[in-house]
CSV table of C-alpha atoms in Angstrom, one decimal:
chain,number,residue,atom,x,y,z
A,1,MET,CA,-87.7,35.7,-52.3
A,2,SER,CA,-89.6,36.1,-55.0
A,3,GLU,CA,-91.5,33.3,-56.8
A,4,SER,CA,-91.7,35.3,-60.3
A,5,ALA,CA,-89.4,34.4,-62.6
A,6,SER,CA,-89.7,37.9,-64.5
A,7,ASP,CA,-88.6,39.8,-61.3
A,8,PRO,CA,-85.3,40.5,-60.8
A,9,LEU,CA,-83.3,37.7,-58.8
A,10,ARG,CA,-81.7,39.1,-55.6
A,11,ARG,CA,-78.3,38.4,-54.9
A,12,SER,CA,-76.2,39.4,-51.7
A,13,ILE,CA,-72.3,39.2,-50.3
A,14,GLU,CA,-70.6,38.2,-47.2
A,15,VAL,CA,-66.7,39.3,-47.5
A,16,GLU,CA,-64.6,38.8,-44.8
A,17,TYR,CA,-61.2,40.4,-44.2
A,18,TRP,CA,-58.6,40.8,-41.9
A,19,VAL,CA,-58.1,43.0,-39.0
A,20,VAL,CA,-54.5,44.6,-38.4
A,21,GLU,CA,-52.9,46.8,-36.2
A,22,GLU,CA,-50.9,50.4,-38.0
A,23,ASP,CA,-48.0,47.8,-37.9
A,24,GLY,CA,-49.9,45.2,-40.2
A,25,SER,CA,-50.0,42.8,-37.5
A,26,PHE,CA,-53.2,41.4,-36.9
A,27,THR,CA,-55.5,42.3,-33.9
A,28,ASP,CA,-59.1,41.4,-32.7
A,29,PRO,CA,-62.2,43.4,-34.7
A,30,GLY,CA,-63.4,44.8,-31.3
A,31,GLY,CA,-66.0,47.7,-31.7
A,32,LEU,CA,-65.8,47.3,-35.5
A,33,VAL,CA,-68.3,44.8,-35.0
A,34,ASP,CA,-70.7,47.5,-34.1
A,35,ALA,CA,-69.6,50.2,-36.3
A,36,SER,CA,-72.4,48.6,-39.0
A,37,PRO,CA,-75.2,46.6,-40.0
A,38,GLY,CA,-74.1,43.0,-41.3
A,39,ALA,CA,-71.1,43.1,-39.3
A,40,GLU,CA,-70.3,39.9,-37.1
A,41,ARG,CA,-66.9,38.5,-35.9
A,42,GLU,CA,-65.7,34.9,-37.8
A,43,PHE,CA,-64.4,31.8,-36.1
A,44,VAL,CA,-61.1,33.2,-35.5
A,45,GLU,CA,-60.1,36.0,-33.6
A,46,PRO,CA,-58.6,38.6,-36.7
A,47,VAL,CA,-61.2,38.8,-39.1
A,48,LEU,CA,-64.2,40.9,-39.9
A,49,GLU,CA,-67.1,39.4,-42.1
A,50,VAL,CA,-69.5,42.2,-43.6
A,51,LYS,CA,-72.7,41.1,-44.7
A,52,THR,CA,-75.3,43.1,-47.0
A,53,THR,CA,-79.6,42.2,-47.5
A,54,PRO,CA,-80.6,40.7,-50.3
A,55,CYS,CA,-80.1,43.0,-53.2
A,56,GLY,CA,-82.9,43.7,-56.5
A,57,SER,CA,-79.8,44.6,-58.5
A,58,ALA,CA,-76.3,45.7,-58.5
A,59,ALA,CA,-76.6,48.8,-58.4
A,60,GLU,CA,-79.1,47.9,-55.0
A,61,LEU,CA,-76.2,45.8,-54.0
A,62,ARG,CA,-73.1,47.9,-54.7
A,63,GLN,CA,-74.6,50.8,-52.3
A,64,GLU,CA,-75.5,48.9,-49.7
A,65,LEU,CA,-71.7,47.1,-48.9
A,66,TYR,CA,-70.0,50.3,-49.5
A,67,GLU,CA,-72.2,52.2,-46.9
A,68,ARG,CA,-71.6,49.4,-44.4
A,69,LEU,CA,-67.7,49.2,-45.3
A,70,GLY,CA,-67.4,52.7,-45.4
A,71,ASP,CA,-68.8,53.2,-42.0
A,72,VAL,CA,-66.6,49.9,-40.3
A,73,LEU,CA,-63.6,51.6,-42.0
A,74,SER,CA,-64.8,55.4,-40.4
A,75,ARG,CA,-64.5,53.2,-36.9
A,76,ALA,CA,-61.9,51.8,-38.0
A,77,GLU,CA,-59.4,54.9,-38.7
A,78,GLU,CA,-60.8,56.1,-35.1
A,79,VAL,CA,-59.1,53.3,-32.8
A,80,GLY,CA,-56.3,52.5,-35.4
A,81,LYS,CA,-57.4,48.9,-37.3
A,82,ARG,CA,-57.4,48.3,-40.9
A,83,LEU,CA,-58.8,45.6,-43.3
A,84,VAL,CA,-56.9,43.7,-44.9
A,85,PRO,CA,-58.3,41.7,-48.1
A,86,LEU,CA,-55.1,39.1,-48.9
A,87,ALA,CA,-56.7,35.2,-48.7
A,88,THR,CA,-54.7,34.7,-46.2
A,89,PRO,CA,-52.0,35.8,-43.7
A,90,VAL,CA,-49.0,35.2,-46.2
A,91,SER,CA,-46.3,34.3,-44.0
A,92,ASP,CA,-45.5,32.3,-41.0
A,93,GLU,CA,-48.7,33.4,-38.5
A,94,THR,CA,-50.9,31.9,-35.4
A,95,VAL,CA,-54.1,32.9,-36.1
A,96,THR,CA,-56.2,32.6,-32.5
A,97,GLU,CA,-59.1,30.6,-32.6
A,98,LEU,CA,-62.7,32.6,-30.7
A,99,GLU,CA,-63.8,29.1,-28.1
A,100,SER,CA,-67.2,27.8,-29.1
A,101,ASP,CA,-68.5,24.5,-28.7
A,102,ARG,CA,-69.1,24.7,-32.3
A,103,THR,CA,-65.2,24.9,-33.1
A,104,ARG,CA,-64.4,22.7,-30.7
A,105,ILE,CA,-66.6,20.0,-32.8
A,106,GLN,CA,-65.0,21.0,-35.8
A,107,ASN,CA,-61.4,20.5,-33.8
A,108,ARG,CA,-62.1,17.0,-32.8
A,109,VAL,CA,-64.4,16.0,-36.1
A,110,VAL,CA,-61.1,17.0,-38.8
A,111,GLY,CA,-58.2,16.6,-36.8
A,112,SER,CA,-55.6,18.3,-36.3
A,113,ASP,CA,-55.4,20.0,-40.1
A,114,PHE,CA,-58.1,22.0,-39.6
A,115,GLN,CA,-55.2,24.4,-38.4
A,116,TYR,CA,-55.6,25.3,-42.7
A,117,ALA,CA,-59.0,26.6,-42.3
A,118,ARG,CA,-58.2,29.3,-40.0
A,119,HIS,CA,-55.7,31.1,-42.1
A,120,CYS,CA,-58.4,32.1,-44.9
A,121,VAL,CA,-60.3,34.6,-46.0
A,122,GLY,CA,-63.2,34.5,-48.7
A,123,THR,CA,-66.0,36.0,-49.9
A,124,HIS,CA,-69.7,34.0,-50.4
A,125,VAL,CA,-71.6,35.1,-53.0
A,126,HIS,CA,-75.6,34.1,-52.5
A,127,VAL,CA,-78.6,34.3,-55.4
A,128,GLU,CA,-82.0,34.2,-54.6
A,129,GLN,CA,-83.5,30.5,-55.4
A,130,ARG,CA,-86.0,30.3,-58.3
A,131,PRO,CA,-89.0,27.3,-57.5
A,132,GLY,CA,-88.9,24.6,-60.0
A,133,ARG,CA,-85.0,26.1,-60.7
A,134,GLU,CA,-82.9,25.5,-57.9
A,135,ILE,CA,-81.0,22.5,-59.8
A,136,ASP,CA,-80.5,24.1,-62.4
A,137,GLN,CA,-79.3,26.8,-60.9
A,138,TYR,CA,-77.2,24.5,-58.0
A,139,ASN,CA,-75.8,22.7,-61.5
A,140,ALA,CA,-74.8,25.9,-62.8
A,141,LEU,CA,-73.0,27.7,-60.2
A,142,VAL,CA,-70.9,24.7,-59.9
A,143,ALA,CA,-69.8,24.6,-63.4
A,144,LEU,CA,-69.0,28.1,-62.4
A,145,ASP,CA,-66.3,27.5,-59.7
A,146,PRO,CA,-63.3,28.1,-61.8
A,147,ALA,CA,-64.0,31.4,-61.7
A,148,LEU,CA,-62.5,31.8,-58.4
A,149,ALA,CA,-59.6,32.4,-60.5
A,150,LEU,CA,-60.7,35.6,-60.7
A,151,VAL,CA,-60.2,37.2,-57.2
A,152,ASN,CA,-57.0,34.8,-55.9
A,153,SER,CA,-55.6,37.0,-53.6
A,154,SER,CA,-52.9,35.3,-52.2
A,155,PRO,CA,-50.4,32.7,-53.3
A,156,TYR,CA,-48.6,31.8,-49.5
A,157,TYR,CA,-49.5,29.6,-47.1
A,158,ASP,CA,-47.1,30.0,-44.1
A,159,GLY,CA,-44.1,31.8,-45.9
A,160,LYS,CA,-43.4,29.5,-48.6
A,161,ARG,CA,-45.4,29.7,-52.3
A,162,LEU,CA,-48.5,27.0,-52.3
A,163,ALA,CA,-51.3,28.1,-56.0
A,164,ALA,CA,-52.4,30.9,-57.4
A,165,GLY,CA,-55.2,29.9,-55.0
A,166,ALA,CA,-53.3,29.2,-52.4
A,167,ARG,CA,-57.0,29.3,-50.1
A,168,SER,CA,-58.7,27.0,-52.0
A,169,LYS,CA,-55.7,24.9,-51.9
A,170,LEU,CA,-55.8,25.0,-47.8
A,171,TYR,CA,-59.8,24.6,-47.9
A,172,ARG,CA,-60.3,21.7,-50.6
A,173,ARG,CA,-57.5,19.9,-50.3
A,174,MET,CA,-55.1,19.7,-46.6
A,175,THR,CA,-58.1,20.8,-44.2
A,176,TYR,CA,-60.6,18.0,-45.3
A,177,ASP,CA,-58.2,16.0,-47.3
A,178,ASP,CA,-59.4,13.3,-44.3
A,179,VAL,CA,-62.7,13.8,-44.0
A,180,PRO,CA,-64.4,11.9,-46.9
A,181,HIS,CA,-66.9,14.2,-49.2
A,182,GLN,CA,-65.9,17.8,-47.4
A,183,GLY,CA,-64.2,20.0,-48.9
A,184,ARG,CA,-64.6,18.9,-52.7
A,185,LEU,CA,-66.4,20.2,-54.9
A,186,TRP,CA,-69.6,18.5,-55.6
A,187,ARG,CA,-71.3,16.9,-58.7
A,188,TYR,CA,-74.6,17.6,-60.5
A,189,ALA,CA,-77.6,16.8,-58.9
A,190,ASP,CA,-80.3,15.7,-60.8
A,191,ASP,CA,-83.4,17.0,-58.5
A,192,THR,CA,-83.8,18.7,-54.8
A,193,ARG,CA,-84.0,15.1,-53.6
A,194,GLU,CA,-81.0,14.2,-54.8
A,195,TRP,CA,-79.3,17.2,-52.5
A,196,SER,CA,-81.5,17.1,-49.6
A,197,ARG,CA,-80.1,13.2,-49.3
A,198,ARG,CA,-76.9,13.6,-49.8
A,199,LEU,CA,-77.0,16.5,-46.9
A,200,GLU,CA,-78.5,14.1,-45.0
A,201,ARG,CA,-75.9,11.3,-45.4
A,202,ARG,CA,-73.0,14.2,-44.8
A,203,PHE,CA,-74.8,14.8,-41.6
A,204,GLU,CA,-75.0,11.2,-40.4
A,205,GLU,CA,-71.1,10.6,-41.5
A,206,PHE,CA,-70.4,13.7,-39.3
A,207,LEU,CA,-72.0,12.8,-36.6
A,208,VAL,CA,-70.7,9.1,-36.4
A,209,ARG,CA,-67.4,11.1,-36.8
A,210,ALA,CA,-67.7,13.1,-34.0
A,211,GLU,CA,-69.4,10.6,-31.5
A,212,GLU,CA,-65.9,8.5,-32.6
A,213,GLU,CA,-63.9,11.4,-31.0
A,214,GLY,CA,-66.1,11.5,-28.3
A,215,VAL,CA,-68.5,14.5,-28.7
A,216,ASP,CA,-72.4,13.4,-27.3
A,217,ARG,CA,-75.0,14.0,-29.7
A,218,ALA,CA,-76.6,16.5,-27.9
A,219,THR,CA,-74.0,18.5,-28.1
A,220,ILE,CA,-73.5,18.0,-32.1
A,221,GLU,CA,-76.9,18.5,-33.2
A,222,ALA,CA,-77.2,21.8,-30.7
A,223,ASN,CA,-74.4,23.2,-32.9
A,224,PHE,CA,-74.9,21.6,-36.4
A,225,ASP,CA,-77.8,20.6,-38.7
A,226,PRO,CA,-77.5,19.3,-42.1
A,227,GLU,CA,-77.1,22.0,-44.0
A,228,SER,CA,-74.7,24.0,-41.7
A,229,ALA,CA,-72.6,20.1,-40.9
A,230,ILE,CA,-71.2,20.6,-44.6
A,231,TRP,CA,-68.4,22.5,-46.2
A,232,THR,CA,-68.5,22.2,-50.2
A,233,PRO,CA,-67.9,24.9,-52.6
A,234,VAL,CA,-71.7,25.4,-53.9
A,235,GLN,CA,-74.7,24.9,-52.2
A,236,LEU,CA,-78.1,24.8,-51.9
A,237,ARG,CA,-79.2,27.1,-48.9
A,238,ALA,CA,-82.9,26.2,-47.7
A,239,GLU,CA,-82.4,28.2,-44.4
A,240,PHE,CA,-81.5,31.2,-46.7
A,241,GLY,CA,-83.6,30.3,-49.9
A,242,THR,CA,-80.4,30.9,-52.2
A,243,VAL,CA,-77.8,29.2,-53.9
A,244,GLU,CA,-74.5,29.7,-52.1
A,245,TRP,CA,-70.8,30.3,-54.2
A,246,ARG,CA,-68.2,30.2,-51.0
A,247,SER,CA,-65.1,29.8,-53.7
A,248,PRO,CA,-63.7,33.3,-53.9
A,249,ASP,CA,-61.1,34.8,-52.4
A,250,CYS,CA,-61.2,37.9,-50.3
A,251,SER,CA,-61.1,40.5,-52.4
A,252,LEU,CA,-61.2,45.0,-53.5
A,253,PRO,CA,-65.2,45.3,-52.3
A,254,SER,CA,-65.3,46.5,-56.3
A,255,ASP,CA,-63.9,42.9,-57.6
A,256,ALA,CA,-66.4,40.9,-55.5
A,257,LEU,CA,-69.6,42.8,-56.8
A,258,ARG,CA,-68.6,42.6,-60.2
A,259,LEU,CA,-67.8,38.9,-59.5
A,260,ALA,CA,-71.3,38.5,-57.7
A,261,ASN,CA,-73.1,40.7,-59.9
A,262,SER,CA,-71.5,38.2,-63.0
A,263,VAL,CA,-72.7,35.1,-61.6
A,264,ALA,CA,-76.4,36.4,-60.6
A,265,ASP,CA,-76.2,37.5,-64.3
A,266,VAL,CA,-75.4,33.8,-65.5
A,267,VAL,CA,-78.1,32.3,-63.6
A,268,LYS,CA,-80.9,34.6,-64.0
A,269,ARG,CA,-80.5,33.6,-67.4
A,270,LEU,CA,-81.8,30.7,-66.5
A,271,ASP,CA,-85.2,32.0,-66.1
A,272,ASP,CA,-85.1,31.8,-69.8
A,273,ALA,CA,-82.7,29.8,-71.0
A,274,THR,CA,-82.7,25.8,-72.0
A,275,LEU,CA,-79.9,24.5,-69.8
A,276,ARG,CA,-78.1,21.3,-71.1
A,277,ILE,CA,-74.8,19.5,-69.6
A,278,ASP,CA,-72.8,18.2,-72.5
A,279,GLY,CA,-69.3,18.1,-73.5
A,280,ASP,CA,-66.4,20.0,-72.0
A,281,SER,CA,-66.1,23.5,-73.6
A,282,GLY,CA,-69.3,25.6,-71.6
A,283,ARG,CA,-70.9,28.4,-73.1
A,284,VAL,CA,-73.1,30.9,-72.2
A,285,THR,CA,-75.7,32.6,-75.1
A,286,ASP,CA,-78.9,34.7,-74.9
A,287,ASP,CA,-80.9,31.2,-74.9
A,288,ARG,CA,-78.6,29.0,-74.3
A,289,VAL,CA,-76.5,27.9,-71.6
A,290,VAL,CA,-74.5,24.6,-71.8
A,291,LEU,CA,-72.4,23.2,-68.6
A,292,PRO,CA,-69.3,20.6,-69.4
A,293,GLU,CA,-69.6,17.3,-67.7
A,294,PHE,CA,-68.4,17.5,-64.6
A,295,ASP,CA,-64.8,15.8,-65.3
A,296,ALA,CA,-64.1,18.6,-67.5
A,297,VAL,CA,-65.4,21.4,-64.8
A,298,LEU,CA,-62.4,19.5,-62.2
A,299,ARG,CA,-60.2,20.5,-64.4
A,300,TYR,CA,-60.8,23.9,-64.8
A,301,VAL,CA,-61.3,24.2,-61.0
A,302,ASN,CA,-58.1,22.5,-60.7
A,303,ALA,CA,-56.0,24.4,-62.8
A,304,ALA,CA,-57.6,27.8,-61.4
A,305,ILE,CA,-56.3,27.0,-58.2
A,306,GLU,CA,-52.7,25.8,-59.4
A,307,ASP,CA,-52.3,28.9,-62.1
A,308,GLY,CA,-55.5,31.5,-61.7
A,309,LEU,CA,-55.5,33.5,-64.8
A,310,ASP,CA,-52.4,32.4,-66.4
A,311,SER,CA,-53.9,29.3,-67.1
A,312,GLU,CA,-55.0,30.3,-71.1
A,313,THR,CA,-57.7,27.2,-70.6
A,314,VAL,CA,-58.8,29.2,-67.5
A,315,ARG,CA,-59.4,32.7,-69.0
A,316,SER,CA,-61.1,30.4,-72.4
A,317,TYR,CA,-63.7,29.2,-70.4
A,318,LEU,CA,-64.6,31.6,-68.3
A,319,ASP,CA,-64.7,34.0,-71.6
A,320,ARG,CA,-67.1,31.1,-72.9
A,321,MET,CA,-69.3,31.5,-69.7
A,322,GLY,CA,-69.6,35.0,-69.7
A,323,PHE,CA,-67.2,36.5,-67.3
A,324,ASP,CA,-65.8,39.7,-68.9
A,325,VAL,CA,-61.7,38.1,-67.6
A,326,GLY,CA,-60.0,41.3,-69.0
A,327,ALA,CA,-61.4,43.3,-66.1
A,328,TYR,CA,-59.8,41.5,-63.5
A,329,SER,CA,-56.2,41.7,-62.5
A,330,PRO,CA,-55.7,39.0,-59.2
A,331,VAL,CA,-53.5,40.1,-56.8
A,332,SER,CA,-51.8,36.9,-56.5
A,333,HIS,CA,-50.4,37.4,-59.7
A,334,GLU,CA,-49.0,40.2,-59.0
A,335,ILE,CA,-47.4,39.1,-55.4
A,336,ASP,CA,-46.5,35.8,-56.5
A,337,GLY,CA,-42.7,35.2,-57.6
A,338,ARG,CA,-41.4,35.0,-54.0
A,339,GLU,CA,-39.6,31.4,-52.8
A,340,THR,CA,-39.9,33.0,-49.1
A,341,VAL,CA,-42.2,35.6,-47.2
A,342,THR,CA,-40.5,36.8,-44.1
A,343,ALA,CA,-43.1,38.2,-41.4
A,344,ALA,CA,-42.1,41.9,-41.8
A,345,GLU,CA,-42.6,41.7,-45.3
A,346,ALA,CA,-45.7,40.2,-45.3
A,347,ARG,CA,-47.0,43.3,-42.6
A,348,GLU,CA,-45.8,45.4,-45.0
A,349,LEU,CA,-47.9,42.9,-48.0
A,350,ARG,CA,-51.0,43.7,-45.8
A,351,LEU,CA,-51.2,47.6,-45.2
A,352,THR,CA,-50.2,48.3,-49.0
A,353,HIS,CA,-53.7,45.9,-49.6
A,354,ALA,CA,-55.6,47.9,-46.3
A,355,ASP,CA,-54.6,51.4,-48.3
A,356,ARG,CA,-56.0,49.9,-51.7
A,357,LEU,CA,-58.8,48.8,-50.2
A,358,GLU,CA,-59.7,52.0,-48.6
A,359,ARG,CA,-59.1,53.5,-52.0
A,360,ASP,CA,-61.4,51.7,-53.5
A,361,VAL,CA,-64.2,52.3,-50.8
A,362,ARG,CA,-63.7,56.8,-51.0
A,363,ASN,CA,-63.7,55.8,-55.0
A,364,ALA,CA,-67.2,54.2,-54.8
A,365,VAL,CA,-68.0,57.0,-51.5
A,366,ARG,CA,-67.4,60.0,-54.5
A,367,GLN,CA,-69.0,58.5,-57.9
A,368,ARG,CA,-72.5,58.7,-55.5
A,369,GLU,CA,-71.6,62.2,-54.4
């Protein structure tokens, strides 16, 4: 990664999608994993992840993501499979895990609530760390966490309405509800030493809990380290030299790219702008980045999860923080309003949104030609 603040801020993206048959039912990715660089399985059977490499500009990131997704979709068409950009299965579904020591340990540590994590697919955004500004970058991304509302893509879990951001609620309040310090957004940090201490404490808690559940220490340490044993929405990633934001739902590639590049643009301002934490409002200008106090951020996050862009408070906050809120039309608000969703209705929804994803990729390819 670059060490010069005058250089472009590199960014990368990881997008996860459900894989379905032509009738909308879940299926294994199979050969889609070999269709493109960066295509990988996730820890559950019917999910495919596509990653980009670090890219120096919005245009470069756009080109690489669309090329990779185009290759995957071409293979998918050949074998009768589709990709679905909805954050949850919507209806009551059995989602099968792929067996691994890592998943077995997580099930032991988290318990039966780990089932909720199997029903979530999302987007991860990485921006490169600037030496000496890593904690400012981390703190900025903590404050930007309410931007998850821009791409909420499912309000349903188990056939019932849960929240505008059902995936975020499943992760933060249901999967890890009984595991202290996991799942939730962590407070601002003062320096990288404080971040390291947090990781060490959380890893030790993880080790103790896993050992209490009968997992031997050697097996734990073979599958986890302090960085990979935590789930929190914003993380400093020493392995990649990035700050990672894991909150957004999966969405159309165009929306995921718009969001990733907007976040990178705000973080890039820290190369020249003054950052301070003050008050409840927050604001980003050319020469200043003002982050709200952490308790205010949590109020914005909670509203983003429960109400999404239906919350005028969230819309105003994101506008002040530099986002073009009007450019987004979260799917959650479009498909919301049902008391229940049957399996047949969910399959139809998946196919509708698989169509949209394919059109999104085709349109991007045409624009490059």
